[in-house]
Short mmCIF file of C-alpha atoms in Angstrom, two decimals:
data_model
loop_
_atom_site.label_atom_id
_atom_site.label_comp_id
_atom_site.label_asym_id
_atom_site.label_seq_id
_atom_site.Cartn_x
_atom_site.Cartn_y
_atom_site.Cartn_z
CA TRP H 146 15.47 -37.53 2.59
CA ALA H 147 18.22 -36.69 5.10
CA TRP H 148 22.00 -36.76 5.42
CA GLY H 149 24.82 -35.70 7.74
CA SER H 150 25.42 -36.40 11.41
CA ASN H 151 23.20 -39.13 12.83
CA GLN H 152 24.54 -39.67 16.35
CA TYR H 153 21.03 -39.49 17.85
CA GLY H 154 19.01 -40.91 14.95
CA GLN H 155 18.13 -37.45 13.65
CA LEU H 156 18.22 -38.71 10.05
CA GLY H 157 15.27 -41.00 10.77
CA ASP H 158 16.56 -44.03 8.87
CA GLY H 159 16.50 -46.35 11.91
CA THR H 160 20.27 -46.14 12.51
CA THR H 161 22.88 -43.91 14.12
CA THR H 162 25.16 -44.11 11.09
CA ASN H 163 26.37 -40.79 9.69
CA ARG H 164 25.49 -40.37 6.00
CA SER H 165 27.32 -38.35 3.33
CA THR H 166 24.60 -39.05 0.76
CA PRO H 167 20.82 -38.73 1.17
CA VAL H 168 18.89 -41.60 2.80
CA GLN H 169 15.13 -41.86 2.89
CA VAL H 170 13.47 -41.12 6.22
CA ALA H 171 11.67 -44.29 7.30
CA SER H 172 7.92 -44.56 6.71
CA LEU H 173 7.26 -40.97 5.68
CA ALA H 174 5.46 -39.89 2.52
CA ASP H 175 3.25 -36.94 1.57
CA VAL H 176 5.44 -34.56 3.56
CA ASN H 177 4.99 -30.87 2.80
CA PHE H 178 7.27 -29.24 5.41
CA ILE H 179 10.36 -30.20 7.42
CA SER H 180 12.48 -28.59 10.13
CA ALA H 181 15.84 -29.69 11.51
CA GLY H 182 16.99 -28.82 15.02
CA SER H 183 20.42 -29.44 16.49
CA TYR H 184 19.76 -33.14 17.10
CA HIS H 185 16.10 -33.74 16.24
CA SER H 186 13.96 -33.45 13.13
CA LEU H 187 10.31 -32.74 12.34
CA ALA H 188 8.01 -33.35 9.40
CA LEU H 189 4.51 -32.13 8.63
CA LYS H 190 2.54 -34.47 6.44
CA ASN H 191 -0.35 -33.27 4.28
CA GLY H 192 -3.26 -32.33 6.55
CA GLY H 193 -0.97 -31.00 9.30
CA VAL H 194 0.00 -34.34 10.86
CA LEU H 195 3.22 -33.92 12.87
CA TRP H 196 6.06 -36.47 13.09
CA ALA H 197 9.33 -36.20 15.07
CA TRP H 198 12.54 -38.19 15.55
CA GLY H 199 16.07 -37.93 16.96
CA PHE H 200 17.43 -36.83 20.35
CA ASN H 201 14.80 -36.47 23.08
CA GLN H 202 16.62 -35.90 26.39
CA TYR H 203 14.56 -32.75 27.04
CA GLY H 204 11.28 -33.96 25.54
CA GLN H 205 11.78 -32.00 22.31
CA LEU H 206 10.04 -34.72 20.26
CA GLY H 207 6.75 -34.06 22.07
CA ASP H 208 5.70 -37.69 22.44
CA GLY H 209 5.44 -37.52 26.25
CA THR H 210 8.72 -39.39 26.81
CA LEU H 211 12.43 -38.69 27.08
CA THR H 212 13.25 -41.61 24.75
CA SER H 213 15.27 -40.79 21.63
CA ARG H 214 13.75 -42.18 18.41
CA TYR H 215 15.65 -43.43 15.34
CA THR H 216 12.54 -43.42 13.17
CA PRO H 217 9.64 -40.94 13.05
CA VAL H 218 6.94 -41.04 15.72
CA HIS H 219 3.52 -39.44 15.28
CA ILE H 220 2.72 -36.64 17.74
CA PRO H 221 -1.02 -37.24 18.18
CA THR H 222 -1.72 -34.44 20.68
CA LEU H 223 -1.53 -31.86 17.89
CA GLU H 224 -3.53 -32.09 14.68
CA LYS H 225 -3.87 -29.72 11.75
CA VAL H 226 -0.48 -28.15 12.45
CA LEU H 227 0.18 -25.13 10.22
CA SER H 228 3.77 -24.27 11.13
CA VAL H 229 6.53 -26.00 13.07
CA SER H 230 10.13 -25.25 14.00
CA ALA H 231 12.83 -27.36 15.66
CA GLY H 232 15.24 -25.42 17.87
CA ASN H 233 18.30 -26.59 19.74
CA ARG H 234 16.42 -28.60 22.39
CA HIS H 235 12.86 -27.33 22.02
CA THR H 236 10.08 -27.32 19.43
CA LEU H 237 7.34 -24.86 18.46
CA ALA H 238 4.15 -25.40 16.48
CA VAL H 239 1.12 -23.40 15.35
CA ASP H 240 -2.18 -25.30 15.21
CA GLY H 241 -5.26 -24.77 13.06
CA ASN H 242 -6.67 -22.34 15.64
CA THR H 243 -3.52 -20.19 15.28
CA ASP H 244 -2.47 -21.06 18.85
CA VAL H 245 1.21 -21.70 19.65
CA TRP H 246 2.34 -24.90 21.32
CA ALA H 247 5.84 -25.57 22.66
CA TRP H 248 7.74 -28.45 24.24
CA GLY H 249 11.22 -29.59 25.25
CA ASP H 250 13.92 -27.63 27.08
CA ASN H 251 12.65 -24.55 28.93
CA TRP H 252 15.73 -23.49 30.92
CA TYR H 253 15.44 -19.91 29.60
CA GLY H 254 11.65 -19.77 29.22
CA GLN H 255 11.81 -20.57 25.50
CA LEU H 256 8.50 -22.47 25.73
CA GLY H 257 6.75 -19.16 26.47
CA ASP H 258 4.34 -20.54 29.06
CA GLY H 259 5.58 -18.26 31.86
CA SER H 260 7.69 -20.98 33.48
CA THR H 261 11.13 -22.55 33.20
CA ILE H 262 9.86 -26.13 33.50
CA ASN H 263 10.71 -28.57 30.68
CA SER H 264 7.83 -30.40 29.00
CA SER H 265 7.89 -33.65 27.03
CA SER H 266 4.38 -32.96 25.70
CA PRO H 267 3.08 -29.89 23.87
CA VAL H 268 1.99 -27.02 26.14
CA LYS H 269 -0.15 -24.18 24.83
CA ILE H 270 1.18 -20.67 25.33
CA PRO H 271 -1.66 -19.00 27.26
CA ASP H 272 -3.48 -15.99 25.82
CA PHE H 273 -1.37 -16.02 22.65
CA THR H 274 -3.28 -16.59 19.42
CA GLY H 275 -3.49 -15.26 15.89
CA VAL H 276 -0.03 -16.61 15.03
CA SER H 277 0.90 -17.51 11.45
CA SER H 278 4.48 -18.79 11.86
CA VAL H 279 7.10 -19.64 14.48
CA SER H 280 10.87 -20.04 14.58
CA ALA H 281 12.79 -21.79 17.37
CA GLY H 282 16.35 -20.59 18.00
CA MET H 283 19.08 -21.96 20.23
CA THR H 284 17.45 -20.83 23.49
CA HIS H 285 14.86 -18.32 22.33
CA SER H 286 11.69 -18.36 20.25
CA LEU H 287 9.97 -16.09 17.75
CA ALA H 288 6.46 -15.81 16.33
CA VAL H 289 4.78 -13.69 13.67
CA LYS H 290 1.13 -12.87 14.24
CA ASP H 291 -1.45 -12.52 11.47
CA ASP H 292 -1.23 -8.72 11.84
CA GLY H 293 2.50 -8.83 10.97
CA SER H 294 3.74 -8.13 14.50
CA LEU H 295 6.83 -9.96 15.75
CA TRP H 296 6.93 -11.55 19.19
CA ALA H 297 9.90 -13.07 21.06
CA TRP H 298 10.67 -14.90 24.31
CA GLY H 299 13.37 -16.95 26.02
CA SER H 300 17.07 -16.18 26.45
CA ASN H 301 18.05 -12.56 25.82
CA PHE H 302 21.67 -12.38 27.01
CA SER H 303 22.80 -10.85 23.71
CA GLY H 304 19.63 -8.85 23.05
CA GLN H 305 18.30 -11.47 20.61
CA LEU H 306 14.68 -10.73 21.61
CA GLY H 307 14.97 -7.25 20.14
CA ASP H 308 13.08 -5.54 22.95
CA GLY H 309 15.92 -3.15 23.82
CA THR H 310 16.95 -5.12 26.92
CA THR H 311 19.01 -8.15 27.87
CA VAL H 312 16.30 -9.48 30.19
CA THR H 313 15.25 -13.12 29.68
CA ARG H 314 11.48 -13.44 29.07
CA THR H 315 9.36 -16.50 29.89
CA SER H 316 6.33 -15.16 27.99
CA PRO H 317 6.04 -13.52 24.56
CA VAL H 318 6.95 -9.80 24.28
#
């Protein structure tokens, strides 16, 4: 169920009508986790099947297009997803191998792949595994590894990466 602003179809009910009461997201059942970004939404169904909908100008839905979706679309390139997080204009996910995948806006390196190139499909962060959870911020990203260590990357203008600097990072630190 979803409610609120729906300018880009982020409520997933097939419309762009704002809602002040909950409406059911179209065609989704057996959902065990959700995440809402600024203008896009994500759902993990039982078994780690990922669905996305809403604004997609930067590829943050991960379906290989830049087409916004008013109802959920399955993201088939990732299966057995354990953790997912919708940021402002990017998305993060942890797969069953504890690898981190990212897609969408990468202006500040928030995808963590060492570049600043946007991606409309999931890209694996190289040499970064053993991750249990992720959190996507406005223009930065965070991950917790199985050993309890915290990793960060992306925009760092206000020191939000916590590494004692204000240097933007395109790979996890």
